[in-house]
Tab-separated table of C-alpha atoms in Angstrom:
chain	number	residue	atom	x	y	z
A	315	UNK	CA	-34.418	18.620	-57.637
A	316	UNK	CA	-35.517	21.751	-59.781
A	317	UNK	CA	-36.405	18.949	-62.391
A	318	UNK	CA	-39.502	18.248	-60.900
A	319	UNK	CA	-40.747	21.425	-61.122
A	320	UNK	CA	-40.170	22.393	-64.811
A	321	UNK	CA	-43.495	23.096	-67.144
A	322	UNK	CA	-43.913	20.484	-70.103
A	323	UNK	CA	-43.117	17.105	-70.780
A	324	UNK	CA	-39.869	17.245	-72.396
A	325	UNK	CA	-38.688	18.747	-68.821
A	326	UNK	CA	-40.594	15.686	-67.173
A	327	UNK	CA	-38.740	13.452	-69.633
A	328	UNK	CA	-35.108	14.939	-69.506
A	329	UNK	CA	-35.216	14.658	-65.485
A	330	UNK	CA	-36.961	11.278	-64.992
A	331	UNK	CA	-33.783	9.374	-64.285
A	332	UNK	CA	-31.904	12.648	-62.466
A	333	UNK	CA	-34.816	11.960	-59.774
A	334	UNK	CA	-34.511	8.303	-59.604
A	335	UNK	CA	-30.819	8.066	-59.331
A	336	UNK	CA	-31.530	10.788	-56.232
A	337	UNK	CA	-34.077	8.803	-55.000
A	338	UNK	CA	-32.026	5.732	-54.900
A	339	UNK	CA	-29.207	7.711	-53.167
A	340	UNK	CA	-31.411	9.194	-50.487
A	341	UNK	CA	-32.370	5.837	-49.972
A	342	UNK	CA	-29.176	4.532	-49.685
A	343	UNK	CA	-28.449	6.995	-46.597
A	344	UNK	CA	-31.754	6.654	-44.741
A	345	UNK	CA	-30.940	3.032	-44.634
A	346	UNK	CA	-27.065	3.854	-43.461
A	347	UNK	CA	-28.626	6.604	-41.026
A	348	UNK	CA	-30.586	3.638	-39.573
A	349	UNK	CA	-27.922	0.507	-39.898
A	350	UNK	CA	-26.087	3.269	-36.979
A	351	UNK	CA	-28.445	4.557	-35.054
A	352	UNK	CA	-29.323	0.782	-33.683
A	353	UNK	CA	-26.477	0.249	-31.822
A	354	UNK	CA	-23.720	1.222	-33.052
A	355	UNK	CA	-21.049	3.376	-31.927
A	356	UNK	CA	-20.146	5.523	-34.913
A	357	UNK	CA	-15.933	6.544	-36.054
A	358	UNK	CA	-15.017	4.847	-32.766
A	359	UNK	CA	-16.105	1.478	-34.185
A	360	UNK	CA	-12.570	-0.291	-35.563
A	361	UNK	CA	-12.226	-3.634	-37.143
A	362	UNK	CA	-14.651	-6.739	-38.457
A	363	UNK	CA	-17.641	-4.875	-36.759
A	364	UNK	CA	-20.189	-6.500	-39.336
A	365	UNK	CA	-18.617	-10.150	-37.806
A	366	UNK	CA	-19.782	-9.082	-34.201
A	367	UNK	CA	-23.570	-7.665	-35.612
A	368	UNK	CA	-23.931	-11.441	-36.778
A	369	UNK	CA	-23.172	-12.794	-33.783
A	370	UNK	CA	-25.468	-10.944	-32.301
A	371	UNK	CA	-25.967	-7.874	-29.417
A	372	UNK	CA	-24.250	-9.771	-26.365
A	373	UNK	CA	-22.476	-8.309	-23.954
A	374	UNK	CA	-18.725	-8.801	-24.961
A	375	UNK	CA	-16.620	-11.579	-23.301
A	376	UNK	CA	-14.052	-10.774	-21.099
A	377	UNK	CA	-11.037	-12.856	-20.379
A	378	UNK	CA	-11.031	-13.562	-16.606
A	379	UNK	CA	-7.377	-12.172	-16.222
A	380	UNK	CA	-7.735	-9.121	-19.034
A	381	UNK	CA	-8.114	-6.690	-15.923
A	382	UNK	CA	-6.671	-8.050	-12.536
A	383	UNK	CA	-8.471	-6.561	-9.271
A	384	UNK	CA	-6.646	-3.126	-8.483
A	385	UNK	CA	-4.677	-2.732	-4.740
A	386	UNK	CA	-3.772	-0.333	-2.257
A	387	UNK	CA	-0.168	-1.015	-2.925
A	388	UNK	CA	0.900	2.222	-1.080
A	389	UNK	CA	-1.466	0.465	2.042
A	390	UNK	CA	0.141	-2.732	1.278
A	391	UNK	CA	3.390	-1.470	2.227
A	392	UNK	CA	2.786	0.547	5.340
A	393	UNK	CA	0.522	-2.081	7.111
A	394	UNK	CA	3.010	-4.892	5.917
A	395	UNK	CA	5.195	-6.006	9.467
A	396	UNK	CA	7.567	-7.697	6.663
A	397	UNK	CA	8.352	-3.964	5.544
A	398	UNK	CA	11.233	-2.326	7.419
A	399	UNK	CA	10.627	1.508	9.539
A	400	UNK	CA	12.885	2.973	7.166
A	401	UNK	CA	11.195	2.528	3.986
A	402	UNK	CA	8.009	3.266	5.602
A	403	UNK	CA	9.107	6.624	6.515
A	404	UNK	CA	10.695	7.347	2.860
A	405	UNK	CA	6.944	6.426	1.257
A	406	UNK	CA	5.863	9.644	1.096
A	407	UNK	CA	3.703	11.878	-1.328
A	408	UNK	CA	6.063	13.367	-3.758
A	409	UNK	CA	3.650	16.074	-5.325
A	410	UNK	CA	-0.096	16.093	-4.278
A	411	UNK	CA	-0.905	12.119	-3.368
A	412	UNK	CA	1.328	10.834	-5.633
A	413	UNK	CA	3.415	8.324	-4.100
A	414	UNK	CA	6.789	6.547	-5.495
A	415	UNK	CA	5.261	3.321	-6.081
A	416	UNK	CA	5.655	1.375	-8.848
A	417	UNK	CA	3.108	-1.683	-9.342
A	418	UNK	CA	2.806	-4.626	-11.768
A	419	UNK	CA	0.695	-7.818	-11.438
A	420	UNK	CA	1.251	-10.931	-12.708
A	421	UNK	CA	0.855	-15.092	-12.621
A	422	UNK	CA	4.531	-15.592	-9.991
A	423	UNK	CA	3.216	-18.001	-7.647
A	424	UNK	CA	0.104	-19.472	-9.626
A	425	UNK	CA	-2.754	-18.650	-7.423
A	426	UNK	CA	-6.414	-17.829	-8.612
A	427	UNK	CA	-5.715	-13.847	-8.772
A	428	UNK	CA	-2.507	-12.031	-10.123
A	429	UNK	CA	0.274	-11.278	-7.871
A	430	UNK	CA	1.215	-7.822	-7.272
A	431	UNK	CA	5.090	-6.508	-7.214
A	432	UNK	CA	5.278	-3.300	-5.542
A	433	UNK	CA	8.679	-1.230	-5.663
A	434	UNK	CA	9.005	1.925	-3.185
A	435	UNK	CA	11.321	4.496	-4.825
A	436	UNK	CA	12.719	7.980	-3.685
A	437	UNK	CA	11.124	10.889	-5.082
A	438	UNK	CA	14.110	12.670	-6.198
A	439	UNK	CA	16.292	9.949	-8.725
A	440	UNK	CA	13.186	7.193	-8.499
A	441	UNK	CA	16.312	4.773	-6.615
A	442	UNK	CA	14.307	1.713	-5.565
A	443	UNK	CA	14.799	0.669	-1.877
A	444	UNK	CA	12.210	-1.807	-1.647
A	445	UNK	CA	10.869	-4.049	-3.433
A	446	UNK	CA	7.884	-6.807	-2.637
A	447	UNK	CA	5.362	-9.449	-3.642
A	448	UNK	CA	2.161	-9.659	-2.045
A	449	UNK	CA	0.328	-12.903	-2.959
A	450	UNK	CA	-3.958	-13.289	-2.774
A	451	UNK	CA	-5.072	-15.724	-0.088
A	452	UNK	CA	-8.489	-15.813	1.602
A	453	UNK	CA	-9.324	-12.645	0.443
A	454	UNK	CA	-5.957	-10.991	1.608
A	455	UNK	CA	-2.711	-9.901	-0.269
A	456	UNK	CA	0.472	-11.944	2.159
A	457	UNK	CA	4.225	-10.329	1.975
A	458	UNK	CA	6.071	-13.803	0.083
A	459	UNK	CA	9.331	-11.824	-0.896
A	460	UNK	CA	10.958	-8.496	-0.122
A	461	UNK	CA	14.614	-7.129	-0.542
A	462	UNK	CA	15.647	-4.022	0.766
A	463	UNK	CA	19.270	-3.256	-0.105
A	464	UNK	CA	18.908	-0.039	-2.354
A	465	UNK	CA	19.291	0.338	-5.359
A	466	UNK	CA	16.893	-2.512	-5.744
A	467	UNK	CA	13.734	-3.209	-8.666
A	468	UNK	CA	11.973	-6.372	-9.243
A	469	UNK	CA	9.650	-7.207	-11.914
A	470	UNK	CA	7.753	-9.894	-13.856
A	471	UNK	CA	9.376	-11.898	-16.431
A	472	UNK	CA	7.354	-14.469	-18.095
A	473	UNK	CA	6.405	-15.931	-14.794
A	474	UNK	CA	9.921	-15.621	-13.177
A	475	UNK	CA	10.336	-12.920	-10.647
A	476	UNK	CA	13.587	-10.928	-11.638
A	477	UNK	CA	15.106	-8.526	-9.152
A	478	UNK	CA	18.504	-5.892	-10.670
A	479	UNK	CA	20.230	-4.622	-7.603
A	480	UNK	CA	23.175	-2.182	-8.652
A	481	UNK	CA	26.647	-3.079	-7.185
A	482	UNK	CA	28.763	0.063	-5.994
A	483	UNK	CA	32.569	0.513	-4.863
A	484	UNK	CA	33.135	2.092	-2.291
A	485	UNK	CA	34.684	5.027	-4.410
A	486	UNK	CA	31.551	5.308	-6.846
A	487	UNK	CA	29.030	7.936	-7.030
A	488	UNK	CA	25.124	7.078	-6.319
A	489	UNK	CA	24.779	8.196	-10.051
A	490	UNK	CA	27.598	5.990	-11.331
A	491	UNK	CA	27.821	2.225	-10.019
A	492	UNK	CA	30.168	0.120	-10.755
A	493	UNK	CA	27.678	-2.772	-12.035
A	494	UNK	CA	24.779	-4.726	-11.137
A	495	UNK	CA	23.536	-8.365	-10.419
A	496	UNK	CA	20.454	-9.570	-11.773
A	497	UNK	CA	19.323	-12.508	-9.725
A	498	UNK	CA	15.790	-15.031	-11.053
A	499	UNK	CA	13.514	-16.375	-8.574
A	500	UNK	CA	10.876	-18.542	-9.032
A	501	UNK	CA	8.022	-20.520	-7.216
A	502	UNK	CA	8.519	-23.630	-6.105
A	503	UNK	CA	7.129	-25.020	-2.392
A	504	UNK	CA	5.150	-22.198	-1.570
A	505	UNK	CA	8.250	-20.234	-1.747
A	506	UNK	CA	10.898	-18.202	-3.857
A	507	UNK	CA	14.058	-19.600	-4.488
A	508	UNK	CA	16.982	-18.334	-6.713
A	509	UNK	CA	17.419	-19.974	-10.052
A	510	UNK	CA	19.921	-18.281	-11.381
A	511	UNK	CA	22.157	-14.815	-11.265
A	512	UNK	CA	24.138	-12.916	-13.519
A	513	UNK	CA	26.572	-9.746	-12.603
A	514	UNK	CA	27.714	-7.050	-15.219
A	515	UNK	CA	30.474	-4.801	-15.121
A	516	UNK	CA	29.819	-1.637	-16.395
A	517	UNK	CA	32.562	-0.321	-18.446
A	518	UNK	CA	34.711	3.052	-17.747
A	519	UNK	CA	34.154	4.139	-21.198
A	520	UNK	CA	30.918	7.013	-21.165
A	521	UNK	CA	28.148	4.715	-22.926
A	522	UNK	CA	30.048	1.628	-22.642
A	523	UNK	CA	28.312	-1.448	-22.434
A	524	UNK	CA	28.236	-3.759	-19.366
A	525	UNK	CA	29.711	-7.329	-19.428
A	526	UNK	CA	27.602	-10.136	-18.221
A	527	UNK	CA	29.625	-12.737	-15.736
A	528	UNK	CA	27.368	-15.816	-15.031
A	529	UNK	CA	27.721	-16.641	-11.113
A	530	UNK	CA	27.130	-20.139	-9.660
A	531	UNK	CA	24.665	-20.178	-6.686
């Protein structure tokens, strides 16, 4: 900008178009300055942005299931009569009040809100011993399935329930079982019943893989 203050017209002359091409630039960010101070949300803003200012400033939509309403799975379980004295007295903080829960939710039985699978675990080797499905009714979470022979995990997969309880000798180690069933439930009559089960041996070799065996129900 030191053209605009040089004596004479041949200065004027040789920094005419060095000011205009600054003015257009300063232009250029006042109106970019602007464009994100109304509304916008600066670096954090990611993708087609300019597709949501046409549609205007709503409030965004949310699908209904995007966040499912959050439990008290660790209250679920100790004011559940379904759940047996001894697991109650293994669920226990491990450090602080963090407790050896693990919880999903998911569509199992197809009610209006998610199911929740809760799976109680030791603190030490996280072994499951206890694993449930609490289904919304009225406005309260009912026990519809539990298994309790440790090790035992269920989980959600794509709608089934699935539930991996390890299978041990009587010579094996709690670190080393011999192999595992894998049994699918699903929903049918207000109810869980078994579709299907699978066992696999695990082999002897260190990092050997297990061998499925289909069982008949």
């Amino acid at each position: 900008m030191r053209g605009l203050t040089g004596a004479g017209p041949t200065a004027a002359r040789g920094t005419f178009p060095a000011v205009i091409t600054a003015m257009v630039v300063l232009a250029a960010l006042g109106f970019f300055a602007a464009a994100c101070a109304t509304g916008g949300t600066g670096a954090r803003d990611e993708g087609p942005a300019h597709a949501d200012a046409v549609a205007g400033a709503a409030s965004p939509m949310l699908s209904p299931s995007a966040t499912p309403d959050r439990v008290d799975a660790v209250e679920l379980v100790k004011e559940d009569p379904k759940v047996s004295a001894e697991v109650k007295r293994q669920l226990k903080p491990c450090v602080g009040n963090e407790y050896p829960v693990d919880v999903s939710y998911g569509d199992l039985t197809g009610g209006s809100a998610s199911d929740v699978v809760v799976n109680v675990l030791t603190c030490g080797d996280a072994v499951g011993v206890g694993s449930y499905v609490y289904r919304e009714h009225g406005g309260r979470y009912t026990n519809v399935f539990k298994a309790e022979e440790p090790p035992v995990y269920a989980e959600i997969d794509r709608g089934d329930l699935v539930v991996t309880k390890q299978v041990y000798e009587k010579s094996d180690a709690v670190t080393n079982p011999s192999g595992e069933n894998v049994i699918t439930y699903r929903w049918a009559s207000d109810r869980f019943t078994e579709e299907y089960r699978t066992h696999s041996e695990y082999g002897n070799a260190v990092g050997g893989e297990p061998t499925a065996v289909p069982e008949s129900n």
